[in-house]
Coordinates of C-alpha atoms in Angstrom, one line a residue:
M1 CA 11.7 -21.3 11.9
A2 CA 14.7 -21.3 14.2
E3 CA 14.2 -20.3 17.8
E4 CA 16.4 -17.5 19.1
L5 CA 19.3 -18.5 21.3
T6 CA 18.0 -17.5 24.8
P7 CA 20.6 -17.4 27.5
E8 CA 19.8 -19.5 30.6
T9 CA 18.4 -17.6 33.5
P10 CA 20.5 -18.4 36.6
E11 CA 18.9 -18.9 39.9
E12 CA 18.6 -15.8 42.0
T13 CA 20.8 -15.5 45.1
E14 CA 20.5 -13.1 48.1
D15 CA 23.7 -11.3 47.3
Q16 CA 23.3 -11.3 43.4
P17 CA 19.5 -11.2 42.5
I18 CA 20.3 -11.3 38.8
K19 CA 23.6 -13.1 38.3
Q20 CA 25.7 -12.0 35.4
R21 CA 28.9 -13.4 34.1
K22 CA 32.0 -11.2 33.5
N23 CA 30.8 -10.4 30.0
G24 CA 28.2 -8.3 31.8
L25 CA 25.2 -8.6 29.6
Y26 CA 24.0 -12.1 28.8
P27 CA 23.6 -14.6 31.7
G28 CA 24.3 -18.2 30.7
V29 CA 26.7 -17.3 27.9
S30 CA 30.3 -18.4 28.7
D31 CA 33.1 -15.9 28.7
E32 CA 34.8 -18.1 26.1
L33 CA 31.9 -18.1 23.7
A34 CA 31.3 -14.4 24.2
E35 CA 34.9 -13.6 23.5
N36 CA 35.0 -15.9 20.5
M37 CA 32.0 -14.2 18.9
K38 CA 33.6 -10.8 19.1
S39 CA 36.3 -11.5 16.5
G40 CA 37.1 -13.2 13.3
W41 CA 34.6 -11.4 11.2
A42 CA 35.5 -9.8 7.8
D43 CA 35.0 -6.1 7.2
T44 CA 31.9 -5.9 5.0
E45 CA 31.5 -2.1 4.8
L46 CA 30.3 -1.1 1.3
H47 CA 32.1 1.8 -0.4
G48 CA 31.3 4.1 -3.3
L49 CA 27.5 3.4 -3.3
E50 CA 25.4 5.3 -5.8
P51 CA 22.4 7.3 -4.5
I52 CA 19.0 5.6 -4.8
A53 CA 17.1 6.4 -8.0
Q54 CA 14.7 8.9 -6.4
A55 CA 17.3 10.7 -4.2
D56 CA 16.9 13.9 -6.2
R57 CA 13.1 13.7 -5.9
T58 CA 13.1 13.1 -2.2
A59 CA 15.4 16.1 -1.7
E60 CA 12.9 18.3 -3.7
R61 CA 10.1 17.0 -1.5
R62 CA 12.0 17.8 1.7
A63 CA 12.7 21.3 0.4
A64 CA 9.0 21.9 -0.3
L65 CA 8.2 20.6 3.2
S66 CA 10.8 22.9 4.7
A67 CA 9.3 25.9 2.9
R68 CA 5.8 25.1 4.2
F69 CA 6.8 24.9 7.8
P70 CA 9.7 27.4 8.4
G71 CA 11.3 27.5 11.8
E72 CA 9.7 24.3 13.1
R73 CA 11.2 21.0 13.9
L74 CA 9.5 18.3 11.8
V75 CA 9.6 14.6 12.8
V76 CA 8.5 11.8 10.4
P77 CA 8.9 8.2 11.6
A78 CA 9.0 5.1 9.5
G79 CA 7.3 3.0 12.2
N80 CA 8.2 -0.1 14.2
L81 CA 7.6 -3.8 13.8
K82 CA 4.2 -5.1 14.8
T83 CA 3.6 -8.4 16.6
R84 CA 1.6 -10.9 14.6
S85 CA 1.6 -13.6 17.3
N86 CA 3.8 -14.3 20.3
D87 CA 7.4 -13.8 19.1
T88 CA 6.7 -13.3 15.3
E89 CA 6.1 -10.1 13.5
Y90 CA 4.3 -8.9 10.5
A91 CA 6.5 -8.0 7.5
F92 CA 7.5 -4.4 7.9
R93 CA 6.2 -1.7 5.6
A94 CA 7.6 1.8 6.2
S95 CA 5.1 4.6 6.6
T96 CA 4.2 6.3 3.3
E97 CA 5.2 9.8 4.6
Y98 CA 8.6 8.6 5.6
A99 CA 9.3 6.6 2.5
Y100 CA 8.0 9.5 0.3
L101 CA 10.5 12.0 1.9
T102 CA 13.6 9.7 2.2
G103 CA 13.3 6.7 -0.1
D104 CA 14.3 4.6 2.9
Q105 CA 12.2 1.6 4.0
T106 CA 13.9 0.4 7.2
Q107 CA 12.1 -0.2 10.5
D108 CA 12.6 2.3 13.3
G109 CA 13.9 5.0 11.0
V110 CA 13.0 8.6 11.7
L111 CA 13.4 11.7 9.5
V112 CA 14.0 14.9 11.4
L113 CA 14.1 18.4 9.8
E114 CA 15.8 20.8 12.2
P115 CA 15.3 24.5 11.7
A116 CA 18.3 26.3 10.2
E117 CA 19.1 29.8 8.9
D118 CA 18.3 28.8 5.3
G119 CA 15.4 26.4 5.9
H120 CA 16.0 23.1 7.6
E121 CA 18.8 20.6 8.0
A122 CA 17.6 17.0 7.4
T123 CA 18.9 14.0 9.3
V124 CA 17.7 10.4 9.1
Y125 CA 18.0 8.5 12.3
L126 CA 18.5 4.8 11.8
L127 CA 19.6 1.6 13.5
P128 CA 23.4 1.2 12.9
R129 CA 25.1 -2.1 12.2
S130 CA 24.7 -4.6 15.0
D131 CA 27.3 -4.3 17.7
R132 CA 29.6 -7.4 17.8
E133 CA 31.6 -6.3 20.8
N134 CA 28.6 -6.6 23.2
G135 CA 27.0 -9.6 21.4
E136 CA 24.0 -7.7 20.1
F137 CA 24.3 -9.1 16.6
W138 CA 23.9 -12.7 17.7
L139 CA 22.0 -12.6 21.0
D140 CA 19.4 -9.9 20.2
G141 CA 16.3 -11.1 18.3
Q142 CA 16.7 -8.2 15.9
G143 CA 20.4 -8.7 15.6
E144 CA 21.9 -9.0 12.1
L145 CA 22.7 -12.7 12.6
W146 CA 18.9 -13.3 12.9
V147 CA 17.3 -10.9 10.5
G148 CA 20.1 -10.0 8.1
R149 CA 22.6 -7.3 7.4
R150 CA 21.5 -3.7 7.5
H151 CA 23.3 -0.7 6.1
S152 CA 25.8 1.2 8.2
L153 CA 25.1 4.8 8.8
T154 CA 27.8 5.8 6.4
E155 CA 26.3 3.6 3.7
A156 CA 22.8 5.0 4.4
E157 CA 24.2 8.5 3.9
Q158 CA 25.6 7.6 0.5
L159 CA 22.3 5.9 -0.6
L160 CA 19.8 8.5 0.7
G161 CA 21.9 11.7 0.4
I162 CA 21.0 12.6 4.0
P163 CA 23.2 12.7 7.0
A164 CA 22.5 9.7 9.2
K165 CA 22.7 9.2 13.0
D166 CA 21.9 6.5 15.5
V167 CA 18.2 6.4 16.2
R168 CA 18.7 5.1 19.7
E169 CA 19.9 8.5 20.7
L170 CA 16.9 10.4 19.2
A171 CA 14.2 10.0 21.9
A172 CA 16.4 11.5 24.6
A173 CA 17.4 14.4 22.2
L174 CA 13.8 15.1 21.4
K175 CA 12.8 15.3 25.0
E176 CA 15.3 18.1 25.4
A177 CA 14.3 19.9 22.2
T178 CA 12.9 23.4 22.4
G179 CA 10.8 25.4 19.9
P180 CA 7.8 24.4 17.8
V181 CA 7.6 20.7 16.8
R182 CA 5.3 18.8 14.5
A183 CA 5.2 15.0 14.1
V184 CA 3.5 12.4 11.9
R185 CA 1.6 10.3 14.4
G186 CA 0.5 6.7 14.5
H187 CA 3.8 5.0 13.6
D188 CA 6.2 5.2 16.5
A189 CA 4.9 5.2 20.1
G190 CA 8.4 5.9 21.5
I191 CA 8.9 9.0 19.4
E192 CA 5.4 10.2 20.3
A193 CA 6.1 9.7 24.0
A194 CA 9.3 11.8 23.7
L195 CA 7.3 14.6 22.1
A196 CA 4.2 14.3 24.2
D197 CA 4.5 17.8 25.8
K198 CA 5.8 19.5 22.7
V199 CA 3.1 18.8 20.0
T200 CA -0.6 19.3 19.5
A201 CA -3.0 17.1 17.6
E202 CA -4.1 20.1 15.5
R203 CA -0.6 21.1 14.4
D204 CA 0.4 17.5 13.7
E205 CA -2.7 17.0 11.6
E206 CA -1.7 20.0 9.5
L207 CA 1.6 18.2 8.8
R208 CA -0.1 15.0 7.8
V209 CA -2.6 16.9 5.6
Y210 CA 0.3 18.7 3.8
L211 CA 2.1 15.4 3.1
S212 CA -1.0 13.9 1.8
E213 CA -1.8 16.7 -0.6
A214 CA 1.8 16.9 -1.7
R215 CA 1.3 13.5 -3.3
L216 CA -1.7 14.5 -5.4
I217 CA 0.6 15.4 -8.4
K218 CA 3.0 12.5 -9.4
D219 CA 6.4 13.3 -10.8
S220 CA 8.0 11.3 -13.6
F221 CA 9.7 8.9 -11.2
E222 CA 6.3 8.1 -9.6
V223 CA 4.6 7.7 -12.9
S224 CA 7.2 5.2 -14.0
E225 CA 6.7 3.3 -10.8
L226 CA 3.0 3.2 -11.4
E227 CA 3.6 1.9 -14.9
K228 CA 5.8 -0.9 -13.5
A229 CA 3.1 -1.8 -11.0
C230 CA 0.4 -1.9 -13.7
A231 CA 2.5 -4.0 -16.0
A232 CA 3.3 -6.5 -13.3
T233 CA -0.3 -6.6 -12.2
A234 CA -1.4 -7.4 -15.8
R235 CA 1.0 -10.4 -15.8
G236 CA -0.4 -11.5 -12.5
F237 CA -3.9 -11.5 -14.0
E238 CA -2.6 -13.6 -16.9
D239 CA -1.2 -16.0 -14.4
V240 CA -4.6 -16.4 -12.8
V241 CA -6.4 -17.0 -16.0
K242 CA -3.9 -19.8 -16.8
V243 CA -4.7 -21.7 -13.6
L244 CA -8.5 -21.2 -13.3
D245 CA -8.9 -25.0 -13.8
K246 CA -6.8 -25.6 -10.7
A247 CA -8.7 -23.0 -8.8
E248 CA -11.9 -24.8 -9.6
A249 CA -10.4 -27.9 -8.0
T250 CA -9.5 -26.0 -4.9
S251 CA -10.8 -22.5 -4.0
E252 CA -10.4 -18.8 -4.4
R253 CA -7.2 -19.1 -2.4
Y254 CA -5.5 -20.7 -5.4
I255 CA -6.2 -17.5 -7.2
E256 CA -4.9 -15.4 -4.3
G257 CA -1.7 -17.4 -4.1
T258 CA -1.1 -17.3 -7.8
F259 CA -1.3 -13.5 -7.9
F260 CA 0.7 -13.1 -4.7
L261 CA 3.6 -15.1 -6.4
R262 CA 3.8 -12.5 -9.2
A263 CA 3.6 -9.6 -6.6
R264 CA 6.6 -11.0 -4.7
V265 CA 8.6 -11.9 -7.8
E266 CA 8.2 -8.6 -9.5
G267 CA 7.6 -6.2 -6.6
N268 CA 7.7 -5.8 -2.9
D269 CA 4.3 -7.2 -2.1
I270 CA 0.6 -6.9 -2.9
G271 CA -0.5 -3.3 -2.5
Y272 CA -3.6 -4.4 -0.5
G273 CA -5.5 -7.5 0.3
S274 CA -6.4 -9.2 -3.0
I275 CA -10.1 -9.6 -3.7
C276 CA -10.6 -13.0 -5.4
A277 CA -14.4 -13.1 -5.4
A278 CA -16.1 -15.9 -7.3
G279 CA -19.8 -16.2 -7.8
P280 CA -21.9 -14.4 -5.2
H281 CA -18.8 -13.3 -3.3
A282 CA -18.4 -10.7 -6.1
T283 CA -21.2 -8.7 -4.6
T284 CA -19.2 -8.2 -1.4
L285 CA -17.0 -5.1 -2.0
H286 CA -14.0 -6.1 0.1
W287 CA -14.2 -9.9 0.0
V288 CA -10.7 -10.9 1.1
R289 CA -11.4 -14.1 2.9
N290 CA -10.9 -15.8 -0.5
D291 CA -12.0 -19.2 0.8
G292 CA -15.0 -19.8 -1.5
D293 CA -15.6 -22.2 -4.4
V294 CA -14.7 -21.4 -7.9
R295 CA -17.3 -22.7 -10.3
S296 CA -17.7 -22.9 -14.0
G297 CA -20.5 -20.7 -15.2
D298 CA -19.9 -18.1 -12.4
L299 CA -18.0 -14.9 -12.6
L300 CA -14.7 -14.1 -10.9
L301 CA -14.2 -10.5 -9.7
L302 CA -10.4 -10.1 -9.3
D303 CA -9.4 -6.8 -7.7
A304 CA -5.6 -6.9 -7.1
G305 CA -2.4 -4.8 -7.4
V306 CA 1.3 -5.3 -7.3
E307 CA 3.2 -2.9 -5.1
T308 CA 6.6 -2.1 -6.6
N309 CA 9.9 -2.2 -4.6
E310 CA 9.5 1.5 -4.2
L311 CA 6.0 1.1 -2.7
Y312 CA 3.8 2.3 -5.5
T313 CA 0.8 0.1 -6.2
A314 CA -1.5 -0.7 -9.0
D315 CA -5.2 -1.2 -8.4
I316 CA -7.0 -3.1 -11.2
T317 CA -10.2 -5.1 -11.3
R318 CA -11.5 -7.4 -14.0
T319 CA -14.6 -9.5 -13.8
L320 CA -14.0 -12.7 -15.7
P321 CA -16.2 -15.6 -16.8
I322 CA -14.6 -18.6 -15.1
N323 CA -15.3 -20.9 -18.0
G324 CA -14.2 -18.3 -20.5
R325 CA -17.7 -17.3 -21.8
Y326 CA -20.2 -14.8 -20.4
T327 CA -23.8 -15.9 -20.2
D328 CA -26.3 -13.5 -21.9
L329 CA -27.3 -11.9 -18.6
Q330 CA -23.7 -11.7 -17.4
R331 CA -22.7 -10.0 -20.6
T332 CA -25.6 -7.6 -20.4
I333 CA -24.6 -6.5 -16.9
Y334 CA -20.9 -6.5 -17.8
D335 CA -21.4 -4.4 -20.9
A336 CA -23.4 -1.9 -18.9
V337 CA -20.5 -1.5 -16.4
Y338 CA -18.1 -1.2 -19.3
E339 CA -20.2 1.5 -20.9
A340 CA -20.2 3.4 -17.5
Q341 CA -16.5 3.0 -17.2
E342 CA -15.9 4.4 -20.7
A343 CA -18.0 7.4 -19.8
G344 CA -16.1 7.9 -16.6
I345 CA -12.7 7.6 -18.3
A346 CA -13.7 10.1 -20.9
A347 CA -14.5 12.6 -18.2
V348 CA -10.9 12.5 -16.8
K349 CA -9.0 15.5 -18.2
P350 CA -7.2 18.6 -17.0
G351 CA -9.6 21.2 -15.7
A352 CA -12.5 18.8 -15.2
A353 CA -14.0 18.6 -11.8
Y354 CA -12.8 15.6 -9.8
R355 CA -16.4 14.5 -9.3
D356 CA -17.2 14.5 -13.1
F357 CA -16.0 11.0 -13.8
H358 CA -18.1 9.6 -10.9
D359 CA -21.2 11.5 -12.1
A360 CA -20.7 10.3 -15.7
A361 CA -20.5 6.7 -14.7
Q362 CA -23.4 6.8 -12.3
R363 CA -25.6 8.3 -15.0
V364 CA -25.0 5.4 -17.3
L365 CA -25.7 2.9 -14.6
A366 CA -28.9 4.7 -13.6
E367 CA -30.0 4.6 -17.2
K368 CA -29.4 0.9 -17.4
L369 CA -31.3 0.2 -14.2
V370 CA -34.3 2.2 -15.4
E371 CA -34.1 0.4 -18.8
W372 CA -34.1 -3.0 -17.2
G373 CA -37.1 -2.0 -15.0
L374 CA -35.2 -2.4 -11.7
V375 CA -35.9 1.1 -10.6
E376 CA -38.6 3.6 -11.6
G377 CA -37.5 6.5 -13.7
P378 CA -37.0 9.1 -15.0
V379 CA -33.2 8.9 -14.7
E380 CA -33.0 12.4 -13.3
R381 CA -35.2 11.4 -10.4
V382 CA -33.1 8.3 -9.8
L383 CA -29.9 10.3 -9.6
E384 CA -31.4 13.1 -7.5
L385 CA -32.6 10.6 -4.9
G386 CA -29.5 8.3 -5.3
L387 CA -31.7 5.3 -5.9
Q388 CA -29.1 3.6 -8.1
R389 CA -26.8 3.3 -5.1
R390 CA -28.6 0.2 -3.9
W391 CA -26.7 -1.6 -6.7
T392 CA -23.8 0.7 -7.5
L393 CA -22.8 1.0 -3.8
H394 CA -19.5 2.9 -4.0
G395 CA -17.7 5.9 -5.4
T396 CA -16.3 5.5 -8.9
G397 CA -12.7 6.0 -8.0
H398 CA -9.9 7.4 -5.8
M399 CA -6.4 8.8 -6.0
L400 CA -3.7 6.2 -6.4
G401 CA 0.0 6.1 -5.6
M402 CA 2.1 4.9 -2.6
D403 CA -1.2 4.0 -0.9
V404 CA -3.9 2.3 -2.8
H405 CA -6.3 5.0 -1.5
D406 CA -3.6 7.7 -1.8
C407 CA -3.8 11.2 -0.4
A408 CA -6.6 10.2 1.9
A409 CA -5.8 12.9 4.5
A410 CA -6.1 15.7 1.9
R411 CA -8.7 18.4 2.5
T412 CA -12.0 18.1 0.7
E413 CA -11.3 21.2 -1.3
A414 CA -7.9 19.9 -2.4
Y415 CA -9.3 16.4 -3.4
V416 CA -12.9 15.6 -4.2
D417 CA -13.9 19.3 -4.7
T418 CA -10.8 20.2 -6.8
T419 CA -10.2 20.1 -10.5
L420 CA -8.0 17.5 -12.2
A421 CA -4.5 18.5 -13.2
P422 CA -1.7 16.7 -15.2
G423 CA 0.2 14.2 -13.0
M424 CA -2.8 13.1 -10.9
C425 CA -3.4 9.4 -11.0
L426 CA -6.8 7.9 -10.1
T427 CA -8.9 4.8 -10.5
V428 CA -12.1 4.6 -12.5
E429 CA -14.1 1.6 -11.2
P430 CA -17.8 1.5 -11.6
G431 CA -19.7 -1.6 -10.6
L432 CA -23.1 -3.2 -10.3
Y433 CA -23.8 -5.6 -7.5
F434 CA -27.0 -7.7 -7.1
Q435 CA -26.9 -9.3 -3.7
A436 CA -27.9 -13.0 -3.4
D437 CA -30.8 -12.1 -1.1
D438 CA -32.1 -9.0 -2.9
L439 CA -35.7 -9.6 -3.5
T440 CA -36.2 -6.4 -5.5
V441 CA -34.5 -7.8 -8.6
P442 CA -35.4 -10.9 -10.7
E443 CA -33.9 -14.1 -9.4
E444 CA -31.5 -14.5 -12.3
Y445 CA -29.8 -11.3 -11.3
R446 CA -29.1 -12.3 -7.7
G447 CA -25.5 -13.2 -6.9
I448 CA -24.0 -11.3 -9.9
G449 CA -21.4 -8.7 -9.2
V450 CA -19.3 -6.8 -11.8
R451 CA -16.6 -4.2 -11.4
I452 CA -14.1 -3.0 -14.0
E453 CA -11.3 -0.8 -12.7
D454 CA -8.3 0.9 -14.4
D455 CA -5.6 3.3 -13.3
I456 CA -5.8 6.5 -15.2
L457 CA -3.1 9.2 -15.4
V458 CA -4.2 12.8 -16.1
T459 CA -2.1 14.1 -19.0
E460 CA -1.7 17.6 -20.5
D461 CA -4.3 16.8 -23.2
G462 CA -6.5 14.3 -21.6
N463 CA -5.6 11.0 -19.9
R464 CA -3.7 7.8 -20.3
N465 CA -4.8 4.4 -19.1
L466 CA -1.8 2.8 -17.4
S467 CA -3.5 -0.5 -17.2
D468 CA -4.7 -0.9 -20.8
A469 CA -2.6 -4.0 -21.3
L470 CA -5.6 -5.9 -19.9
P471 CA -8.6 -6.1 -22.2
R472 CA -11.9 -4.6 -20.9
R473 CA -14.6 -5.1 -23.6
S474 CA -16.5 -8.4 -23.0
D475 CA -15.6 -10.0 -26.4
E476 CA -11.9 -9.0 -26.0
V477 CA -11.9 -10.5 -22.5
E478 CA -13.2 -13.8 -23.9
A479 CA -10.6 -13.8 -26.7
W480 CA -7.8 -13.0 -24.3
M481 CA -8.8 -15.8 -21.9
A482 CA -9.0 -18.3 -24.8
S483 CA -5.6 -17.3 -26.0
L484 CA -4.1 -17.9 -22.5
K485 CA -5.9 -21.2 -22.0
G486 CA -5.4 -22.4 -25.5

C-alpha cells in the first residue's frame, strides 16, 4: 500500500512559525511542482448520463417522507469513513436511510429536504471533484489521485435526479437554519454538531422510525434485488461445497474466504459477517471467528448472504454434512428442524399474524424435544413455560432488505404485532442447538447445532421462497452435495 505524499514540515522561525511557500497551502512542495500539477489534465466530465435504475423509486420514497413531515427540514446523512487502524479506514457503506432515499452510496453525502410551498425541495450534498488548482486532488489523502475519481455535482444530478451542491458548505448553512428540523443520527458527527441546538432526540427518533417502517413493504425493484442476492448466495454455497476438502486441510476460514469471493464478484460485499461454524461451533449463534477445524463426520452450519451492489442482502443458512452424509442422529435432528421450518413457511401468508410462523415452528420443535425425552411434556406445558428455548434459543425470523435485520427501528405494533402483507420479506430460520457442555442431554447430542434458513416473500396468495435454489430436505442436500463433488 503506497504511503501518501506528505510535504516536509519546515523548521519554525520566530517571524514565520509555520513557513509556507508561495503556493500557500503545502509546505515542502516546490512552486514548480505545484504549478506543474495544476495543468495538463484532460477534461473527463461525463455527459448524457442515464438516471440510476431506482431513481423513480427513490423519488416516490422522498415524496412519501415529505408528506409525513410537512413544513420541517429533514436531514439524512450517508455517513463518514471510519478508521480501522492508524491511517487506514474500513470500506465505506452508506447508511441505509440515505441510500434508500437517494440511491447514492458515496461517503459524506447528505440528503436535505427543505420545506417548500408544495412539500419539500430535495438537495443532495456531496463532495465535488477534487480541486486541481489548490493541489487537493494529489496532496489530500482523500484526493482523487489516491482514492479514485468521484462524480461531479452535475453528473450526480443526472444520475440521482436530485439537485446537488457542495457538502462542505452544508454545516455552516445548517447552523443558520431556522424552523423545525429532524435528522437521522449516528452517521455524521459534523452534521449533528451543526444541528445540536435545533433537534431533539424524540423528534429525530420519529424520523428514524418512519424510515424503518417505510421499508416493511418492498417494491418490485427491491424484490428483484433480493432475488439477485439469493441467486448469488446460492452460487456461493455451491462454491463452498466444492472446496470442503480444502477447508478440511485448513480451517473454517477457507469457507469464509470462498464465500466472500462470490460476494465480491457478484455483489458489493457480504451482507453481514459470515457464520462458517463447523462441529460444536454450530451451537454458537453468531460464530464469526471462523478459525476452527473442519472435520469429516461433523456438520457445517453456513449462514451467509451476498449483498447486491444496491445494498440488498440475502440471509440463508444450510447445515451440511462435511463428508456428504448425515449420521443417523444428525439426520434425526436435521429433519426435525426441517419439519419446523416447513410449518413456519406454511404460516407465512397475507393476513396472518407476524408471530404465527414463529409459533408454528416452535410447536414442532417442542413436540420433537418431548418425543425424544429431552424435556417433560405435555407440549402445551413446554410452550407455556418456554422450556424448549434452552435448545431453540432464538426467534424464528426477521424482516430482510437493505439491512439483514431490516426495519429494526419499527414500532412493535408495526412489526412483530402486525399482520403480514404482500411485499414483506422475512426469514424463516428455526434451529436446534445442543451445547457441548449441556449435561441435560445424552452425550451423543452434545455439540450438534442445526439451523435452516430461507428468505420468504409474502405474495398476494401466500408466499414465495426466494432462496429455493438451495435444497433443504436432508436426502436432497446429500444428493446436491454429491453432484457438486462428483
